[in-house]
Amino acid sequence: MTQNENPASLIVIFGATGDLANRKLFPSLYNLFSKGNLSKNFAVVGVARRSLSNDEFKQNIIKSIGTVSNDVDKMNEFASHFYYHSHDVTDSASYTALNEIITDLDDHYGTKGNRIFYLAMAPEFFGTIATHLKEDGLTDVSGFKRLVIEKPFGHDLQSAQELNNQIRTAFAEEEIYRIDHYLGKEMVQNIEVIRFANAIFEPLWNNRYISNIQITSSETLGVEERGRYYENSGALRDMVQNHMLQMVALLAMEPPIRLNTEEIRSEKVKAFRAMRPIKDDEVKQFFVRGQYGPGYVNGELVSGYRQENMVNPESNTETFVAGKLMIDNFRWAGVPFYIRTGKRMKTKSTKIVVQFKDIPMNLYYKTEQTLSPNLLVIHIQPEEGITLHLNAKKAGQGIDAQAVKLSYANKGVDGINTPEAYEKLLYDCMKGDATNFTHWDEVALSWNFVDNISDVWQNTYANFPNYEAGSYGPRESDILLARDGFFWWPVTNLDVESC
């Protein structure tokens, strides 16, 4: 499909009164509007159960975008494109009324029959909504039609297949945009550029020169008000199945023939297929789970997971996962990819650390000096940038080496903040660029990998809680790397330095 710049489009947001729409979607659309990246021919219909008038809904929009703007005239102009429909997702009559509204708006705003349906609501309604959109005529359009859905896409491989089959009755695979907001982050997208646009890295990007790769995504927050959801999900399904495995695939994939959607996806799928399955008796050897207990975060005493709202007092749900992944192909044979993610940890950070192998001989052994390994650190959040850790000569008469850092920070470039991930992904969807969305093949393969681990954990009791809130997770995660002679690089010592 040809990608158009700033195409006319009518966006229908299901769940328009929810947290995601108000915190992320409306501000992101406004940023696109204020930068001129949103066509003048656009309209948005908010859909939810709550009874609201158009004026009340527009006031909600202005309140939402007030976090990113104080330009009253521009905010009012933006909100004038928004309309509201009180909706029952199970009632065909409600879809008929919605279709009449968007047909009129299509004529009024000249959106050329282009429709984007964004499902910002509970995943159990995805299939129902998609089916009704087809059966009640909302997908009979003269332009393009696209369905945007949030994770989780299913609860395991079987439920994901059932959901996909249901959605595919209404939308073709190329019309389905499965959002993984990590793929919209600046430095995640930069992985491809770092690898494929730099002659000093790609020749070294293999098992001859890299000893291990570590991916850490830690949060200081607990489950907050998501206890009910998290009890049925856990860190394995909530973070590993999508965000963490997507980053592994980007780091491990072969160079694509071209930098387009089809070729990049093809190489990512090959990387997923090369991931060594973790069989029942291997789970303890390759993966560690944890659950936080009471502890101190930023000097404040916080409760343990089992004391959180809507959580089982004897919960077996993991809030931390660390794992060792092996990629069984010619490039990566023998190189471990370590991942860890958890809630209520010491610091909020998402980083990738590529550790290169030591030089064959330490020429500084006579001075009993230990050389630091070369590291390439990709900082994803909260700061964004790249740091290369090298060894260089100390100032003075001797030839002693010292560790130095070469840093690039996005925040140091013209003082411009990088766009919100949702802003990028919404823009890509409107243009028809699905590169940074997950294909069904990726979803199926990642569920297939995770299900083996999940089945073992569900059928065995864990000795929880096994790490304090405000720590770096359970001791077993350190042992996981120690067995291979490695250790977790402390994320607080790898902060990017402003340029």
Tab-separated table of C-alpha atoms in Angstrom:
chain	number	residue	atom	x	y	z
A	1	MET	CA	0.000	0.000	0.000
A	2	THR	CA	1.296	3.430	-0.894
A	3	GLN	CA	2.064	5.603	2.107
A	4	ASN	CA	0.505	9.062	1.891
A	5	GLU	CA	1.658	12.150	3.727
A	6	ASN	CA	-0.971	13.628	6.026
A	7	PRO	CA	-3.906	11.664	4.570
A	8	ALA	CA	-7.494	12.669	5.279
A	9	SER	CA	-8.998	10.316	7.848
A	10	LEU	CA	-11.897	9.824	10.224
A	11	ILE	CA	-10.847	8.239	13.512
A	12	VAL	CA	-13.305	6.384	15.731
A	13	ILE	CA	-11.961	5.845	19.257
A	14	PHE	CA	-13.761	3.180	21.286
A	15	GLY	CA	-13.137	3.847	24.977
A	16	ALA	CA	-12.900	7.618	24.447
A	17	THR	CA	-13.618	8.457	28.091
A	18	GLY	CA	-10.901	6.135	29.389
A	19	ASP	CA	-7.443	6.772	30.777
A	20	LEU	CA	-5.509	5.811	27.636
A	21	ALA	CA	-7.498	8.160	25.413
A	22	ASN	CA	-7.177	11.102	27.784
A	23	ARG	CA	-3.523	10.645	28.769
A	24	LYS	CA	-2.058	9.497	25.462
A	25	LEU	CA	-4.290	9.563	22.405
A	26	PHE	CA	-5.797	13.066	22.567
A	27	PRO	CA	-2.488	14.808	23.436
A	28	SER	CA	-0.702	12.825	20.705
A	29	LEU	CA	-3.302	13.761	18.095
A	30	TYR	CA	-3.051	17.394	19.195
A	31	ASN	CA	0.732	17.338	18.802
A	32	LEU	CA	0.306	16.027	15.258
A	33	PHE	CA	-2.265	18.764	14.603
A	34	SER	CA	-0.084	21.560	15.995
A	35	LYS	CA	2.947	20.387	13.962
A	36	GLY	CA	0.944	20.257	10.741
A	37	ASN	CA	1.217	16.477	10.537
A	38	LEU	CA	-2.533	15.976	10.735
A	39	SER	CA	-4.570	16.679	7.626
A	40	LYS	CA	-7.085	19.521	7.858
A	41	ASN	CA	-9.553	16.915	6.617
A	42	PHE	CA	-9.905	14.939	9.796
A	43	ALA	CA	-12.597	14.185	12.340
A	44	VAL	CA	-12.643	12.110	15.526
A	45	VAL	CA	-15.673	10.346	16.970
A	46	GLY	CA	-15.348	9.336	20.600
A	47	VAL	CA	-17.306	6.225	21.540
A	48	ALA	CA	-18.075	5.054	25.092
A	49	ARG	CA	-20.972	3.926	27.281
A	50	ARG	CA	-21.115	7.161	29.260
A	51	SER	CA	-23.781	9.699	28.288
A	52	LEU	CA	-22.116	12.933	27.168
A	53	SER	CA	-23.078	15.756	24.847
A	54	ASN	CA	-20.714	16.843	22.070
A	55	ASP	CA	-19.935	20.021	24.015
A	56	GLU	CA	-19.123	18.089	27.198
A	57	PHE	CA	-16.871	15.769	25.237
A	58	LYS	CA	-15.049	18.696	23.621
A	59	GLN	CA	-14.448	20.204	27.043
A	60	ASN	CA	-12.884	16.883	28.068
A	61	ILE	CA	-10.633	17.100	25.019
A	62	ILE	CA	-9.480	20.620	25.914
A	63	LYS	CA	-8.772	19.515	29.479
A	64	SER	CA	-6.770	16.539	28.208
A	65	ILE	CA	-4.607	18.535	25.800
A	66	GLY	CA	-4.068	21.272	28.381
A	67	THR	CA	-1.125	19.190	29.565
A	68	VAL	CA	0.725	19.860	26.282
A	69	SER	CA	-0.540	23.301	25.188
A	70	ASN	CA	-1.777	26.681	26.382
A	71	ASP	CA	-2.736	28.017	22.938
A	72	VAL	CA	-6.478	28.489	23.512
A	73	ASP	CA	-7.377	29.276	19.903
A	74	LYS	CA	-5.530	26.274	18.512
A	75	MET	CA	-6.943	24.003	21.227
A	76	ASN	CA	-10.505	25.112	20.399
A	77	GLU	CA	-9.899	24.648	16.682
A	78	PHE	CA	-8.597	21.129	17.342
A	79	ALA	CA	-11.524	20.225	19.634
A	80	SER	CA	-14.027	21.413	17.005
A	81	HIS	CA	-13.190	18.272	14.995
A	82	PHE	CA	-14.349	15.980	17.841
A	83	TYR	CA	-17.792	14.385	18.259
A	84	TYR	CA	-19.260	11.916	20.717
A	85	HIS	CA	-21.497	8.874	20.503
A	86	SER	CA	-22.843	7.001	23.522
A	87	HIS	CA	-22.520	3.388	22.477
A	88	ASP	CA	-23.320	-0.209	23.421
A	89	VAL	CA	-20.665	-2.428	21.826
A	90	THR	CA	-23.036	-5.416	21.737
A	91	ASP	CA	-26.017	-3.651	20.098
A	92	SER	CA	-26.302	-3.475	16.298
A	93	ALA	CA	-28.664	-0.486	16.523
A	94	SER	CA	-25.896	1.463	18.227
A	95	TYR	CA	-23.511	0.693	15.350
A	96	THR	CA	-26.145	1.765	12.825
A	97	ALA	CA	-26.464	5.121	14.576
A	98	LEU	CA	-22.662	5.432	14.706
A	99	ASN	CA	-22.427	4.713	10.986
A	100	GLU	CA	-24.878	7.525	10.230
A	101	ILE	CA	-22.784	9.955	12.274
A	102	ILE	CA	-19.482	9.108	10.626
A	103	THR	CA	-21.025	9.058	7.139
A	104	ASP	CA	-22.231	12.638	7.675
A	105	LEU	CA	-18.834	13.665	9.071
A	106	ASP	CA	-17.106	12.015	6.132
A	107	ASP	CA	-19.036	14.304	3.793
A	108	HIS	CA	-18.581	17.373	6.013
A	109	TYR	CA	-14.824	17.040	6.483
A	110	GLY	CA	-13.968	15.399	3.174
A	111	THR	CA	-12.229	12.402	4.751
A	112	LYS	CA	-12.611	10.401	1.499
A	113	GLY	CA	-14.077	7.341	3.190
A	114	ASN	CA	-10.841	6.682	5.137
A	115	ARG	CA	-11.668	5.187	8.546
A	116	ILE	CA	-9.465	4.221	11.472
A	117	PHE	CA	-11.099	2.291	14.322
A	118	TYR	CA	-9.034	2.516	17.516
A	119	LEU	CA	-10.019	0.062	20.265
A	120	ALA	CA	-8.746	1.737	23.466
A	121	MET	CA	-10.689	-0.521	25.797
A	122	ALA	CA	-10.764	-3.948	27.437
A	123	PRO	CA	-9.462	-6.663	25.075
A	124	GLU	CA	-12.457	-8.957	25.673
A	125	PHE	CA	-14.451	-6.605	23.430
A	126	PHE	CA	-12.026	-6.606	20.479
A	127	GLY	CA	-13.620	-9.496	18.624
A	128	THR	CA	-17.176	-8.343	19.319
A	129	ILE	CA	-16.505	-4.838	18.011
A	130	ALA	CA	-14.673	-6.048	14.900
A	131	THR	CA	-17.523	-8.415	14.052
A	132	HIS	CA	-20.166	-5.691	14.468
A	133	LEU	CA	-18.156	-3.209	12.403
A	134	LYS	CA	-18.285	-5.685	9.533
A	135	GLU	CA	-21.850	-6.929	9.965
A	136	ASP	CA	-23.343	-3.461	10.531
A	137	GLY	CA	-21.721	-1.888	7.499
A	138	LEU	CA	-19.076	0.382	9.051
A	139	THR	CA	-16.277	-1.250	7.068
A	140	ASP	CA	-18.000	-0.670	3.720
A	141	VAL	CA	-15.907	2.336	2.769
A	142	SER	CA	-14.623	3.976	-0.389
A	143	GLY	CA	-11.197	4.661	1.164
A	144	PHE	CA	-9.004	2.664	3.531
A	145	LYS	CA	-10.142	0.985	6.742
A	146	ARG	CA	-7.774	0.156	9.598
A	147	LEU	CA	-8.195	-1.412	13.021
A	148	VAL	CA	-5.836	-0.361	15.828
A	149	ILE	CA	-5.751	-2.572	18.908
A	150	GLU	CA	-3.827	-2.401	22.164
A	151	LYS	CA	-2.169	-5.257	23.997
A	152	PRO	CA	-2.825	-7.752	25.354
A	153	PHE	CA	-3.669	-9.624	22.163
A	154	GLY	CA	-4.984	-12.756	23.789
A	155	HIS	CA	-3.985	-14.454	27.048
A	156	ASP	CA	-2.033	-17.311	25.444
A	157	LEU	CA	-1.488	-18.689	21.950
A	158	GLN	CA	-4.879	-20.405	21.767
A	159	SER	CA	-6.892	-17.332	22.823
A	160	ALA	CA	-4.777	-15.120	20.541
A	161	GLN	CA	-5.535	-17.427	17.589
A	162	GLU	CA	-9.254	-17.357	18.365
A	163	LEU	CA	-9.232	-13.562	18.610
A	164	ASN	CA	-7.220	-13.213	15.417
A	165	ASN	CA	-9.604	-15.477	13.512
A	166	GLN	CA	-12.542	-13.368	14.699
A	167	ILE	CA	-10.928	-10.064	13.753
A	168	ARG	CA	-9.776	-11.379	10.379
A	169	THR	CA	-13.409	-11.896	9.340
A	170	ALA	CA	-13.691	-8.091	9.241
A	171	PHE	CA	-10.151	-6.857	8.519
A	172	ALA	CA	-7.290	-8.206	6.429
A	173	GLU	CA	-3.925	-8.661	8.144
A	174	GLU	CA	-2.493	-5.556	6.452
A	175	GLU	CA	-5.408	-3.544	7.895
A	176	ILE	CA	-4.730	-4.608	11.509
A	177	TYR	CA	-2.357	-2.405	13.515
A	178	ARG	CA	-1.384	-4.082	16.795
A	179	ILE	CA	0.210	-1.423	18.990
A	180	ASP	CA	3.292	-2.099	21.062
A	181	HIS	CA	4.107	1.391	22.312
A	182	TYR	CA	7.738	0.396	22.909
A	183	LEU	CA	8.118	0.197	19.120
A	184	GLY	CA	7.193	3.882	18.945
A	185	LYS	CA	9.975	4.952	21.295
A	186	GLU	CA	12.745	6.943	19.655
A	187	MET	CA	15.663	4.822	20.786
A	188	VAL	CA	13.939	1.491	20.074
A	189	GLN	CA	13.476	2.665	16.487
A	190	ASN	CA	17.102	3.796	16.599
A	191	ILE	CA	18.309	0.210	17.090
A	192	GLU	CA	18.034	-0.336	13.334
A	193	VAL	CA	19.927	2.867	12.559
A	194	ILE	CA	22.694	2.119	15.063
A	195	ARG	CA	23.154	-1.327	13.567
A	196	PHE	CA	22.698	-0.752	9.861
A	197	ALA	CA	24.043	2.783	9.353
A	198	ASN	CA	27.385	2.389	11.171
A	199	ALA	CA	30.276	0.436	9.717
A	200	ILE	CA	31.924	0.178	13.152
A	201	PHE	CA	29.021	-1.836	14.624
A	202	GLU	CA	27.448	-4.165	12.068
A	203	PRO	CA	30.673	-6.125	11.341
A	204	LEU	CA	31.000	-6.716	15.095
A	205	TRP	CA	27.335	-7.602	15.632
A	206	ASN	CA	27.818	-11.348	16.088
A	207	ASN	CA	29.107	-14.067	18.389
A	208	ARG	CA	32.741	-13.463	17.449
A	209	TYR	CA	32.793	-10.075	19.173
A	210	ILE	CA	29.794	-9.849	21.535
A	211	SER	CA	29.808	-11.775	24.809
A	212	ASN	CA	26.234	-11.019	25.942
A	213	ILE	CA	23.370	-8.560	25.553
A	214	GLN	CA	21.289	-7.317	28.499
A	215	ILE	CA	17.872	-5.669	28.319
A	216	THR	CA	16.472	-4.131	31.506
A	217	SER	CA	13.057	-2.503	31.889
A	218	SER	CA	12.429	-1.590	35.516
A	219	GLU	CA	9.633	0.402	37.141
A	220	THR	CA	9.396	2.017	40.558
A	221	LEU	CA	5.589	1.910	40.491
A	222	GLY	CA	3.554	-1.024	41.753
A	223	VAL	CA	0.398	-2.317	40.086
A	224	GLU	CA	-1.529	0.796	41.238
A	225	GLU	CA	-5.213	0.311	40.259
A	226	ARG	CA	-4.489	-2.550	37.853
A	227	GLY	CA	-4.571	-5.345	40.410
A	228	ARG	CA	-7.439	-7.226	38.769
A	229	TYR	CA	-5.766	-7.122	35.348
A	230	TYR	CA	-2.323	-7.931	36.703
A	231	GLU	CA	-3.545	-10.974	38.624
A	232	ASN	CA	-4.518	-12.518	35.264
A	233	SER	CA	-1.419	-11.301	33.480
A	234	GLY	CA	1.765	-10.994	35.505
A	235	ALA	CA	5.059	-9.608	34.242
A	236	LEU	CA	5.601	-12.483	31.813
A	237	ARG	CA	2.486	-11.733	29.778
A	238	ASP	CA	2.405	-7.995	30.457
A	239	MET	CA	6.017	-7.205	29.490
A	240	VAL	CA	8.010	-10.174	28.210
A	241	GLN	CA	5.598	-11.514	25.578
A	242	ASN	CA	5.525	-8.189	23.761
A	243	HIS	CA	7.930	-5.380	24.740
A	244	MET	CA	10.956	-7.427	25.783
A	245	LEU	CA	10.803	-9.997	22.979
A	246	GLN	CA	10.286	-7.246	20.411
A	247	MET	CA	13.526	-5.593	21.524
A	248	VAL	CA	15.332	-8.942	21.384
A	249	ALA	CA	14.092	-9.451	17.811
A	250	LEU	CA	15.299	-6.008	16.701
A	251	LEU	CA	18.730	-6.647	18.208
A	252	ALA	CA	19.031	-10.184	16.831
A	253	MET	CA	17.502	-9.942	13.349
A	254	GLU	CA	19.556	-10.114	10.164
A	255	PRO	CA	19.936	-6.987	8.016
A	256	PRO	CA	16.793	-6.677	5.877
A	257	ILE	CA	17.044	-6.450	2.088
A	258	ARG	CA	15.281	-3.083	2.285
A	259	LEU	CA	14.102	-0.876	5.130
A	260	ASN	CA	10.414	-1.402	4.492
A	261	THR	CA	7.607	-3.008	6.468
A	262	GLU	CA	7.621	-6.402	4.760
A	263	GLU	CA	11.386	-6.966	4.829
A	264	ILE	CA	11.886	-5.806	8.439
A	265	ARG	CA	8.995	-7.967	9.617
A	266	SER	CA	10.378	-10.931	7.699
A	267	GLU	CA	13.738	-10.686	9.490
A	268	LYS	CA	12.101	-10.196	12.892
A	269	VAL	CA	10.006	-13.326	12.348
A	270	LYS	CA	13.167	-15.281	11.518
A	271	ALA	CA	14.695	-14.083	14.797
A	272	PHE	CA	11.608	-15.229	16.721
A	273	ARG	CA	11.812	-18.628	15.040
A	274	ALA	CA	15.464	-18.944	16.034
A	275	MET	CA	14.738	-18.404	19.748
A	276	ARG	CA	15.448	-21.660	21.556
A	277	PRO	CA	12.236	-23.019	23.163
A	278	ILE	CA	12.383	-23.368	26.942
A	279	LYS	CA	11.089	-26.827	27.812
A	280	ASP	CA	9.460	-27.829	31.102
A	281	ASP	CA	12.557	-29.015	32.916
A	282	GLU	CA	14.617	-26.047	31.642
A	283	VAL	CA	12.448	-23.217	32.970
A	284	LYS	CA	14.217	-23.067	36.344
A	285	GLN	CA	17.576	-22.996	34.590
A	286	PHE	CA	16.739	-20.205	32.146
A	287	PHE	CA	14.079	-18.076	33.868
A	288	VAL	CA	13.548	-16.490	37.295
A	289	ARG	CA	10.318	-15.036	38.657
A	290	GLY	CA	9.766	-12.713	41.561
A	291	GLN	CA	7.115	-10.838	43.498
A	292	TYR	CA	7.751	-7.703	45.519
A	293	GLY	CA	7.152	-7.471	49.219
A	294	PRO	CA	7.049	-4.325	51.383
A	295	GLY	CA	9.992	-1.968	51.122
A	296	TYR	CA	11.154	1.574	50.546
A	297	VAL	CA	10.900	3.343	47.175
A	298	ASN	CA	12.359	6.851	47.023
A	299	GLY	CA	12.443	6.887	50.827
A	300	GLU	CA	8.750	6.035	51.178
A	301	LEU	CA	7.483	2.791	52.714
A	302	VAL	CA	5.253	0.918	50.247
A	303	SER	CA	3.229	-2.259	50.652
A	304	GLY	CA	3.900	-5.598	49.029
A	305	TYR	CA	2.071	-6.899	45.972
A	306	ARG	CA	-0.187	-9.166	48.032
A	307	GLN	CA	-1.422	-6.136	49.981
A	308	GLU	CA	-2.389	-4.230	46.811
A	309	ASN	CA	-6.020	-3.551	45.919
A	310	MET	CA	-7.832	-6.432	44.166
A	311	VAL	CA	-4.881	-8.825	44.600
A	312	ASN	CA	-5.168	-12.309	46.100
A	313	PRO	CA	-3.484	-12.296	49.572
A	314	GLU	CA	-1.795	-15.570	48.560
A	315	SER	CA	-1.121	-14.568	44.962
A	316	ASN	CA	1.254	-16.662	42.866
A	317	THR	CA	1.529	-13.896	40.234
A	318	GLU	CA	5.008	-12.708	39.282
A	319	THR	CA	5.838	-8.985	39.244
A	320	PHE	CA	9.433	-9.616	38.125
A	321	VAL	CA	10.921	-11.774	35.384
A	322	ALA	CA	14.543	-12.379	34.445
A	323	GLY	CA	15.480	-14.746	31.673
A	324	LYS	CA	18.246	-16.053	29.463
A	325	LEU	CA	17.376	-16.401	25.784
A	326	MET	CA	19.490	-18.193	23.218
A	327	ILE	CA	19.221	-17.484	19.500
A	328	ASP	CA	20.085	-20.662	17.634
A	329	ASN	CA	21.439	-19.342	14.363
A	330	PHE	CA	24.854	-18.807	12.795
A	331	ARG	CA	25.183	-15.176	13.956
A	332	TRP	CA	24.242	-15.620	17.619
A	333	ALA	CA	25.095	-19.205	18.571
A	334	GLY	CA	26.458	-19.174	22.145
A	335	VAL	CA	25.585	-15.529	22.947
A	336	PRO	CA	23.060	-15.152	25.799
A	337	PHE	CA	20.417	-12.431	25.621
A	338	TYR	CA	19.484	-11.581	29.208
A	339	ILE	CA	16.198	-9.823	29.929
A	340	ARG	CA	14.746	-8.532	33.193
A	341	THR	CA	11.681	-6.517	33.987
A	342	GLY	CA	9.924	-5.773	37.230
A	343	LYS	CA	7.729	-3.489	39.270
A	344	ARG	CA	8.654	-1.670	42.494
A	345	MET	CA	12.334	-1.743	41.623
A	346	LYS	CA	14.996	0.717	42.702
A	347	THR	CA	14.824	2.948	39.636
A	348	LYS	CA	12.736	3.532	36.525
A	349	SER	CA	14.885	2.663	33.541
A	350	THR	CA	14.854	0.890	30.201
A	351	LYS	CA	18.312	0.171	28.824
A	352	ILE	CA	20.048	-2.176	26.435
A	353	VAL	CA	23.669	-3.076	27.201
A	354	VAL	CA	25.746	-4.757	24.494
A	355	GLN	CA	28.889	-6.155	26.122
A	356	PHE	CA	31.756	-6.873	23.761
A	357	LYS	CA	34.258	-9.640	24.374
A	358	ASP	CA	37.512	-8.908	26.140
A	359	ILE	CA	40.647	-8.413	24.071
A	360	PRO	CA	42.685	-11.625	23.586
A	361	MET	CA	45.550	-10.501	25.827
A	362	ASN	CA	45.708	-7.868	28.549
A	363	LEU	CA	48.896	-5.895	27.843
A	364	TYR	CA	48.429	-4.116	31.175
A	365	TYR	CA	48.699	-7.246	33.320
A	366	LYS	CA	52.099	-6.164	34.709
A	367	THR	CA	50.463	-3.170	36.354
A	368	GLU	CA	47.746	-5.472	37.724
A	369	GLN	CA	45.222	-3.285	35.976
A	370	THR	CA	41.877	-4.777	35.016
A	371	LEU	CA	40.482	-3.348	31.821
A	372	SER	CA	36.813	-2.516	31.661
A	373	PRO	CA	34.928	-4.252	28.852
A	374	ASN	CA	33.688	-2.203	25.926
A	375	LEU	CA	29.963	-1.538	26.210
A	376	LEU	CA	27.407	-0.036	23.870
A	377	VAL	CA	24.498	1.251	25.963
A	378	ILE	CA	21.213	2.239	24.315
A	379	HIS	CA	19.163	4.381	26.702
A	380	ILE	CA	15.425	4.132	25.973
A	381	GLN	CA	13.798	5.740	29.016
A	382	PRO	CA	13.574	7.951	30.984
A	383	GLU	CA	16.553	9.524	29.195
A	384	GLU	CA	17.225	8.780	25.519
A	385	GLY	CA	20.633	8.372	23.973
A	386	ILE	CA	23.664	6.206	23.290
A	387	THR	CA	26.844	5.714	25.308
A	388	LEU	CA	29.954	3.910	24.128
A	389	HIS	CA	32.280	2.770	26.927
A	390	LEU	CA	35.931	2.595	25.857
A	391	ASN	CA	39.397	2.442	27.425
A	392	ALA	CA	41.781	5.364	26.902
A	393	LYS	CA	45.117	6.516	28.282
A	394	LYS	CA	45.123	8.391	31.553
A	395	ALA	CA	46.560	11.894	31.498
A	396	GLY	CA	50.162	11.921	32.696
A	397	GLN	CA	53.487	10.197	32.084
A	398	GLY	CA	52.408	6.573	32.335
A	399	ILE	CA	50.484	4.393	29.911
A	400	ASP	CA	47.739	3.307	32.291
A	401	ALA	CA	44.274	3.006	30.759
A	402	GLN	CA	41.026	4.315	32.164
A	403	ALA	CA	37.394	3.846	31.229
A	404	VAL	CA	35.860	6.727	29.243
A	405	LYS	CA	32.381	7.355	27.884
A	406	LEU	CA	31.329	8.812	24.553
A	407	SER	CA	27.713	9.945	24.862
A	408	TYR	CA	24.945	11.203	22.647
A	409	ALA	CA	21.751	12.446	24.321
A	410	ASN	CA	18.555	13.224	22.430
A	411	LYS	CA	17.663	15.895	24.954
A	412	GLY	CA	20.826	17.723	23.989
A	413	VAL	CA	19.794	18.177	20.346
A	414	ASP	CA	18.336	21.634	19.809
A	415	GLY	CA	16.526	21.354	23.143
A	416	ILE	CA	13.682	19.491	21.452
A	417	ASN	CA	11.938	16.676	23.270
A	418	THR	CA	11.410	13.543	21.206
A	419	PRO	CA	7.804	12.826	20.217
A	420	GLU	CA	5.567	10.672	22.366
A	421	ALA	CA	5.522	7.042	21.159
A	422	TYR	CA	1.764	7.175	20.539
A	423	GLU	CA	2.189	10.296	18.434
A	424	LYS	CA	4.544	8.443	16.107
A	425	LEU	CA	2.412	5.325	15.945
A	426	LEU	CA	-0.809	7.226	15.220
A	427	TYR	CA	0.958	9.119	12.447
A	428	ASP	CA	2.339	5.868	11.005
A	429	CYS	CA	-1.124	4.331	11.059
A	430	MET	CA	-2.639	7.273	9.187
A	431	LYS	CA	0.117	7.009	6.578
A	432	GLY	CA	-0.358	3.254	6.258
A	433	ASP	CA	3.132	2.426	7.571
A	434	ALA	CA	2.889	-0.748	9.659
A	435	THR	CA	6.643	-1.189	10.236
A	436	ASN	CA	6.443	-0.417	13.962
A	437	PHE	CA	3.349	-2.513	14.627
A	438	THR	CA	3.375	-6.233	15.368
A	439	HIS	CA	2.369	-8.728	12.709
A	440	TRP	CA	0.312	-11.792	13.583
A	441	ASP	CA	3.299	-14.078	12.940
A	442	GLU	CA	5.293	-12.183	15.606
A	443	VAL	CA	2.397	-12.382	18.071
A	444	ALA	CA	1.951	-16.129	17.525
A	445	LEU	CA	5.650	-16.940	17.852
A	446	SER	CA	6.083	-14.848	20.997
A	447	TRP	CA	3.051	-16.476	22.632
A	448	ASN	CA	4.381	-19.899	21.654
A	449	PHE	CA	7.672	-19.087	23.403
A	450	VAL	CA	6.079	-17.640	26.549
A	451	ASP	CA	3.343	-20.276	26.988
A	452	ASN	CA	5.853	-23.003	27.898
A	453	ILE	CA	7.178	-20.894	30.763
A	454	SER	CA	3.736	-19.718	31.865
A	455	ASP	CA	2.374	-23.280	32.053
A	456	VAL	CA	5.185	-24.382	34.378
A	457	TRP	CA	4.803	-21.359	36.654
A	458	GLN	CA	1.038	-21.708	36.902
A	459	ASN	CA	1.383	-25.306	38.030
A	460	THR	CA	4.112	-24.771	40.642
A	461	TYR	CA	3.958	-22.734	43.829
A	462	ALA	CA	6.473	-19.907	44.193
A	463	ASN	CA	8.046	-18.823	47.466
A	464	PHE	CA	6.760	-15.240	47.260
A	465	PRO	CA	7.487	-12.473	48.090
A	466	ASN	CA	11.164	-12.874	47.250
A	467	TYR	CA	12.385	-9.301	46.739
A	468	GLU	CA	11.878	-6.062	48.603
A	469	ALA	CA	10.243	-3.104	46.940
A	470	GLY	CA	12.998	-0.650	46.055
A	471	SER	CA	15.562	-3.341	45.174
A	472	TYR	CA	16.831	-4.763	41.879
A	473	GLY	CA	14.795	-7.933	42.142
A	474	PRO	CA	15.388	-11.385	43.650
A	475	ARG	CA	18.894	-12.713	44.273
A	476	GLU	CA	18.200	-15.580	41.873
A	477	SER	CA	18.360	-13.164	38.929
A	478	ASP	CA	21.995	-12.379	39.812
A	479	ILE	CA	22.756	-16.099	40.074
A	480	LEU	CA	21.274	-16.589	36.596
A	481	LEU	CA	24.086	-14.489	35.081
A	482	ALA	CA	26.769	-15.575	37.553
A	483	ARG	CA	26.497	-19.141	36.250
A	484	ASP	CA	27.828	-17.832	32.923
A	485	GLY	CA	30.466	-15.611	34.509
A	486	PHE	CA	28.511	-12.367	33.958
A	487	PHE	CA	26.643	-9.858	36.100
A	488	TRP	CA	23.879	-7.328	35.549
A	489	TRP	CA	25.309	-3.950	34.644
A	490	PRO	CA	23.838	-1.497	37.189
A	491	VAL	CA	21.570	0.834	35.232
A	492	THR	CA	22.190	3.773	37.590
A	493	ASN	CA	25.914	3.754	36.687
A	494	LEU	CA	25.219	3.831	32.950
A	495	ASP	CA	23.270	7.082	32.725
A	496	VAL	CA	23.671	8.985	29.479
A	497	GLU	CA	25.575	12.234	29.741
A	498	SER	CA	24.157	15.351	28.106
A	499	CYS	CA	26.139	16.604	25.161
